[in-house]
Amino acid sequence: MAVPTQDLPARVRIYEVGARDGLQNEKATVPTEVKAEFIRRLADAGLTTIEATSFVHPKWVPQLADAEQLYPQVADLPVALPVLVPNERGLDRALALGARHVAVFASATESFAKANLNRTVDESLAMFEPVVRRAKDAGSAVRGYVSMCFGDPWEGPVPVHQVVRVCKALRDMGCDELSLGDTIGVATPGHVQSLLAGLNEEGVPTSALGVHFHDTYGQALSNTLAALQHGVATVDASAGGLGGCPYAKSATGNLATEDLVWMLQGLGIDTGVDLGRLTATSVWMAGRLGRPSPSRTVKALGTTTQSHQE
Amino acid sequence: MAVPTQDLPARVRIYEVGARDGLQNEKATVPTEVKAEFIRRLADAGLTTIEATSFVHPKWVPQLADAEQLYPQVADLPVALPVLVPNERGLDRALALGARHVAVFASATESFAKANLNRTVDESLAMFEPVVRRAKDAGSAVRGYVSMCFGDPWEGPVPVHQVVRVCKALRDMGCDELSLGDTIGVATPGHVQSLLAGLNEEGVPTSALGVHFHDTYGQALSNTLAALQHGVATVDASAGGLGGCPYAKSATGNLATEDLVWMLQGLGIDTGVDLGRLTATSVWMAGRLGRPSPSRTVKALGTTTQSHQE
């Protein structure tokens, strides 16, 4: 009964952000051993790209202050384990531990660049330039996150050309992949497709693009469908729907990996993920955090792994 | 920034089911006056089709046992106010009150026909035949609901041809419109489009079809997008996401009208609905019910009506 809609990719790479983006936004600090177990379980569920932690200064993100302790505990897993690096100091820390995949995080808007990085957009791009160059020289793959690609809590709708400018700058620096973030979850499918088309027109190929949607207004999965229909084959998601962003108003709820996998399975799109194992992992993590998962699929499947999906 | 994706309808009629499908599934019985106020507020928010109540025997749905008292309180509203009628007795009650839009409810599967109607599929169709004929003779428009169009908790995936058979039977009886229900929320976009294509092939035009998705696995809005891309222009939704079905396992969460309106506004599709007023209505109703709305848009907008949507 799985009938692909037009021109969908045959395979989607899920870029799992729960262990970083999710746990970063928990009030309670999760023990390092629990984080490591979470990542191991995600890998066991079939996820092949699992963002592990962040080398932001512990003062800003105390929840991930154990990056040096955590990374070596999972480094042997046969999966890609990207880490966030805000600057050269963060890169040094990541490379010293043998990280092979790093990510910088830019903003499409001045307001959020100021709020999140305390810099203008151009100042932040200048900060990233040596990070990207040195990471590439060290043999690392580099992802560039771009926040506020659709709307911004201070500035309202974000023009496509403004996002394209930041994306091109990151590509010119050497970023292998960009992740287009709808940080406050306001995007709708037509806007998604017009941004993707705008990027293509300016020479950024769809193959270099991932999407990162939030479910603040319930739009994450329909926006993902629109991106898949444009050919996007890398989708960010968070196991159990963990996460958000403490510096952005209304930035609740990453797209839940389980809800994404349910749709992709139904569409006959390969992900390599075992939905039962993944759901069990999110139920386990919810137990550690002391609150239920916001993922609708996790709620529906509960602790069982049965489903009637076609 | 609103850029329609391919071939979307210019206008969508939202068929609001919160006052019936939503309140029917509340444990507490809502006072008649509150129901009437809810319907008036929904009309004031711009909804033009508001399912008001059900003339099922009060023994089965005690929450709507006040249909005779409620209907006259809202009958003067300048909107369509469909009511459910399970049989000729229910139709008599509805017509006696002046109802001009009625709906029968069939099942695509034997298991759910038995559970919900205590009849086989064919027996239930035979029961509806005189209801539809007499309703049409009385000048009423008739909608046919079809439950379990995608998956069934007892039978698993439901073959397209099985759904098509029931839909054709209802059309042959004279139903003006059919509502394709994903009662347990398992559908995915490819399956939606293949069912719609299957119906078209057998002579059921898209213009006679509405869709009714549940968010059990978070799929309701992406399935709606797939249906819109097929040309469907009638979408069932429930203000604040109220509702479900007490007789179907895991049948949680109708598509929230607010989440739907957010997407349609972004796509530049006209609905006539004022999202601020609608959200305020759902917040008000949640207060009466004593629990928060499950709609993500209602949660995000809260009691304010501000939004940064483009």
Short mmCIF file of C-alpha atoms in Angstrom, two decimals, chain A residues 24-226:
data_model
loop_
_atom_site.label_atom_id
_atom_site.label_comp_id
_atom_site.label_asym_id
_atom_site.label_seq_id
_atom_site.Cartn_x
_atom_site.Cartn_y
_atom_site.Cartn_z
CA GLN A 24 20.56 20.72 25.56
CA ASN A 25 17.11 22.06 26.35
CA GLU A 26 16.38 19.95 29.38
CA LYS A 27 16.29 21.80 32.67
CA ALA A 28 17.88 18.89 34.48
CA THR A 29 21.37 17.86 33.49
CA VAL A 30 21.35 14.28 32.27
CA PRO A 31 24.19 12.08 33.56
CA THR A 32 26.94 11.38 31.03
CA GLU A 33 26.35 7.64 31.24
CA VAL A 34 22.67 8.10 30.35
CA LYS A 35 23.61 10.23 27.35
CA ALA A 36 26.06 7.59 26.16
CA GLU A 37 23.47 4.87 26.58
CA PHE A 38 20.94 7.00 24.67
CA ILE A 39 23.34 7.40 21.76
CA ARG A 40 24.19 3.70 21.75
CA ARG A 41 20.50 2.81 21.69
CA LEU A 42 19.87 5.25 18.83
CA ALA A 43 22.67 3.63 16.84
CA ASP A 44 21.26 0.20 17.66
CA ALA A 45 17.88 1.37 16.30
CA GLY A 46 19.55 1.98 12.94
CA LEU A 47 20.27 5.70 12.96
CA THR A 48 23.51 6.38 11.12
CA THR A 49 24.03 10.07 11.88
CA ILE A 50 23.66 10.99 15.54
CA GLU A 51 24.67 14.45 16.70
CA ALA A 52 26.42 13.68 19.96
CA THR A 53 27.13 16.90 21.82
CA SER A 54 28.33 20.48 21.61
CA PHE A 55 31.66 22.15 22.29
CA VAL A 56 30.02 25.44 23.14
CA HIS A 57 31.44 26.98 26.33
CA PRO A 58 29.87 25.20 29.34
CA LYS A 59 28.80 28.55 30.70
CA TRP A 60 26.26 28.86 27.88
CA VAL A 61 25.09 25.28 27.68
CA PRO A 62 25.76 23.61 31.04
CA GLN A 63 23.66 20.61 30.01
CA LEU A 64 26.40 19.61 27.55
CA ALA A 65 29.38 20.60 29.69
CA ASP A 66 30.46 16.95 29.73
CA ALA A 67 31.32 16.83 26.02
CA GLU A 68 34.94 15.80 26.75
CA GLN A 69 33.76 12.94 28.94
CA LEU A 70 30.88 11.83 26.69
CA TYR A 71 32.47 11.78 23.26
CA PRO A 72 35.09 9.08 24.01
CA GLN A 73 32.36 6.83 25.43
CA VAL A 74 30.58 6.66 22.06
CA ALA A 75 33.41 7.30 19.58
CA ASP A 76 33.69 3.62 18.71
CA LEU A 77 30.15 3.39 17.36
CA PRO A 78 29.99 2.67 13.62
CA VAL A 79 27.99 5.82 12.90
CA ALA A 80 28.69 9.48 12.15
CA LEU A 81 28.75 11.48 15.39
CA PRO A 82 28.70 15.19 14.52
CA VAL A 83 29.41 17.72 17.25
CA LEU A 84 28.67 21.45 17.40
CA VAL A 85 31.65 23.81 17.36
CA PRO A 86 30.94 27.52 17.75
CA ASN A 87 34.49 28.78 17.26
CA GLU A 88 38.13 27.76 16.94
CA ARG A 89 38.42 26.91 20.62
CA GLY A 90 35.47 24.54 20.29
CA LEU A 91 36.96 23.05 17.16
CA ASP A 92 40.26 22.43 18.92
CA ARG A 93 38.45 20.55 21.67
CA ALA A 94 36.49 18.47 19.17
CA LEU A 95 39.46 17.62 16.96
CA ALA A 96 41.55 16.68 20.00
CA LEU A 97 38.98 13.97 20.71
CA GLY A 98 39.05 12.73 17.12
CA ALA A 99 35.75 14.20 15.90
CA ARG A 100 35.29 13.66 12.16
CA HIS A 101 32.03 15.55 11.70
CA VAL A 102 31.53 19.05 13.03
CA ALA A 103 28.80 21.65 12.68
CA VAL A 104 28.75 25.43 12.93
CA PHE A 105 25.54 27.33 13.55
CA ALA A 106 24.68 30.54 11.76
CA SER A 107 21.57 32.68 11.69
CA ALA A 108 19.64 34.05 8.74
CA THR A 109 18.57 37.05 10.80
CA GLU A 110 20.46 39.80 12.60
CA SER A 111 18.17 39.57 15.62
CA PHE A 112 18.85 35.92 16.28
CA ALA A 113 22.57 36.24 15.46
CA LYS A 114 22.70 38.87 18.18
CA ALA A 115 20.63 36.81 20.63
CA ASN A 116 22.35 33.49 20.04
CA LEU A 117 25.90 34.51 19.12
CA ASN A 118 26.15 38.13 20.32
CA ARG A 119 27.41 39.09 16.87
CA THR A 120 26.07 40.44 13.60
CA VAL A 121 25.45 37.92 10.84
CA ASP A 122 28.64 38.97 9.08
CA GLU A 123 30.66 38.89 12.27
CA SER A 124 29.46 35.37 12.95
CA LEU A 125 30.28 34.27 9.40
CA ALA A 126 33.77 35.72 9.88
CA MET A 127 34.08 33.73 13.10
CA PHE A 128 33.08 30.52 11.32
CA GLU A 129 35.43 30.95 8.34
CA PRO A 130 38.61 29.70 10.04
CA VAL A 131 36.62 27.02 11.87
CA VAL A 132 35.33 25.57 8.61
CA ARG A 133 38.71 25.87 6.87
CA ARG A 134 40.65 24.21 9.66
CA ALA A 135 38.02 21.49 10.10
CA LYS A 136 38.19 20.68 6.39
CA ASP A 137 42.01 20.72 6.51
CA ALA A 138 41.82 18.22 9.36
CA GLY A 139 39.67 15.92 7.22
CA SER A 140 36.39 16.61 8.95
CA ALA A 141 33.02 16.94 7.25
CA VAL A 142 31.34 20.24 8.08
CA ARG A 143 27.65 21.02 8.38
CA GLY A 144 26.35 24.57 8.55
CA TYR A 145 23.16 25.12 10.48
CA VAL A 146 21.14 28.15 9.44
CA SER A 147 18.58 29.24 12.02
CA MET A 148 15.44 31.33 11.40
CA CYS A 149 15.19 30.47 7.71
CA PHE A 150 11.44 31.15 7.55
CA GLY A 151 10.36 33.41 10.37
CA ASP A 152 12.01 35.18 13.27
CA PRO A 153 10.30 36.15 16.54
CA TRP A 154 11.61 39.70 16.33
CA GLU A 155 11.66 40.30 12.57
CA GLY A 156 8.68 38.31 11.30
CA PRO A 157 8.87 36.59 7.92
CA VAL A 158 12.42 36.15 6.62
CA PRO A 159 12.98 36.94 2.93
CA VAL A 160 14.36 34.08 0.82
CA HIS A 161 17.25 36.20 -0.50
CA GLN A 162 18.45 36.82 3.05
CA VAL A 163 18.64 33.09 3.75
CA VAL A 164 20.27 32.44 0.40
CA ARG A 165 23.04 34.95 1.17
CA VAL A 166 23.98 33.20 4.41
CA CYS A 167 23.76 29.76 2.82
CA LYS A 168 26.01 30.78 -0.05
CA ALA A 169 28.57 32.24 2.35
CA LEU A 170 28.66 28.98 4.30
CA ARG A 171 28.97 26.94 1.11
CA ASP A 172 31.76 29.22 -0.12
CA MET A 173 33.64 28.61 3.13
CA GLY A 174 33.48 24.88 2.45
CA CYS A 175 30.47 23.57 4.34
CA ASP A 176 29.54 20.19 2.87
CA GLU A 177 25.95 20.37 3.98
CA LEU A 178 23.51 23.02 5.17
CA SER A 179 20.60 22.48 7.51
CA LEU A 180 17.74 24.91 6.94
CA GLY A 181 16.18 25.59 10.31
CA ASP A 182 12.63 26.71 10.98
CA THR A 183 13.60 27.59 14.52
CA ILE A 184 10.20 28.91 15.57
CA GLY A 185 8.14 26.48 13.54
CA VAL A 186 6.17 28.97 11.44
CA ALA A 187 6.97 27.63 7.96
CA THR A 188 4.38 26.17 5.60
CA PRO A 189 4.92 23.91 2.57
CA GLY A 190 4.85 26.58 -0.14
CA HIS A 191 7.45 28.66 1.67
CA VAL A 192 9.65 25.59 2.07
CA GLN A 193 9.54 24.87 -1.64
CA SER A 194 10.18 28.48 -2.58
CA LEU A 195 13.26 28.67 -0.34
CA LEU A 196 14.61 25.45 -1.82
CA ALA A 197 14.00 26.74 -5.35
CA GLY A 198 15.65 30.05 -4.44
CA LEU A 199 18.74 28.23 -3.20
CA ASN A 200 18.90 26.10 -6.34
CA GLU A 201 18.70 29.21 -8.52
CA GLU A 202 21.72 30.63 -6.75
CA GLY A 203 23.75 27.48 -7.27
CA VAL A 204 23.15 25.64 -3.98
CA PRO A 205 22.20 22.07 -4.98
CA THR A 206 19.43 20.20 -3.20
CA SER A 207 21.88 17.39 -2.50
CA ALA A 208 23.73 19.72 -0.11
CA LEU A 209 20.59 20.61 1.83
CA GLY A 210 18.92 19.19 4.89
CA VAL A 211 15.81 20.50 6.62
CA HIS A 212 15.21 21.07 10.31
CA PHE A 213 11.58 21.70 11.20
CA HIS A 214 9.93 22.42 14.50
CA ASP A 215 6.40 21.43 15.40
CA THR A 216 5.42 24.63 17.17
CA TYR A 217 2.37 25.03 14.94
CA GLY A 218 2.08 21.35 13.99
CA GLN A 219 3.66 21.94 10.57
CA ALA A 220 6.91 19.95 10.80
CA LEU A 221 5.85 16.82 8.97
CA SER A 222 3.89 18.51 6.18
CA ASN A 223 6.87 20.81 5.61
CA THR A 224 9.08 17.74 5.47
CA LEU A 225 6.81 16.20 2.84
CA ALA A 226 7.11 19.39 0.78
#
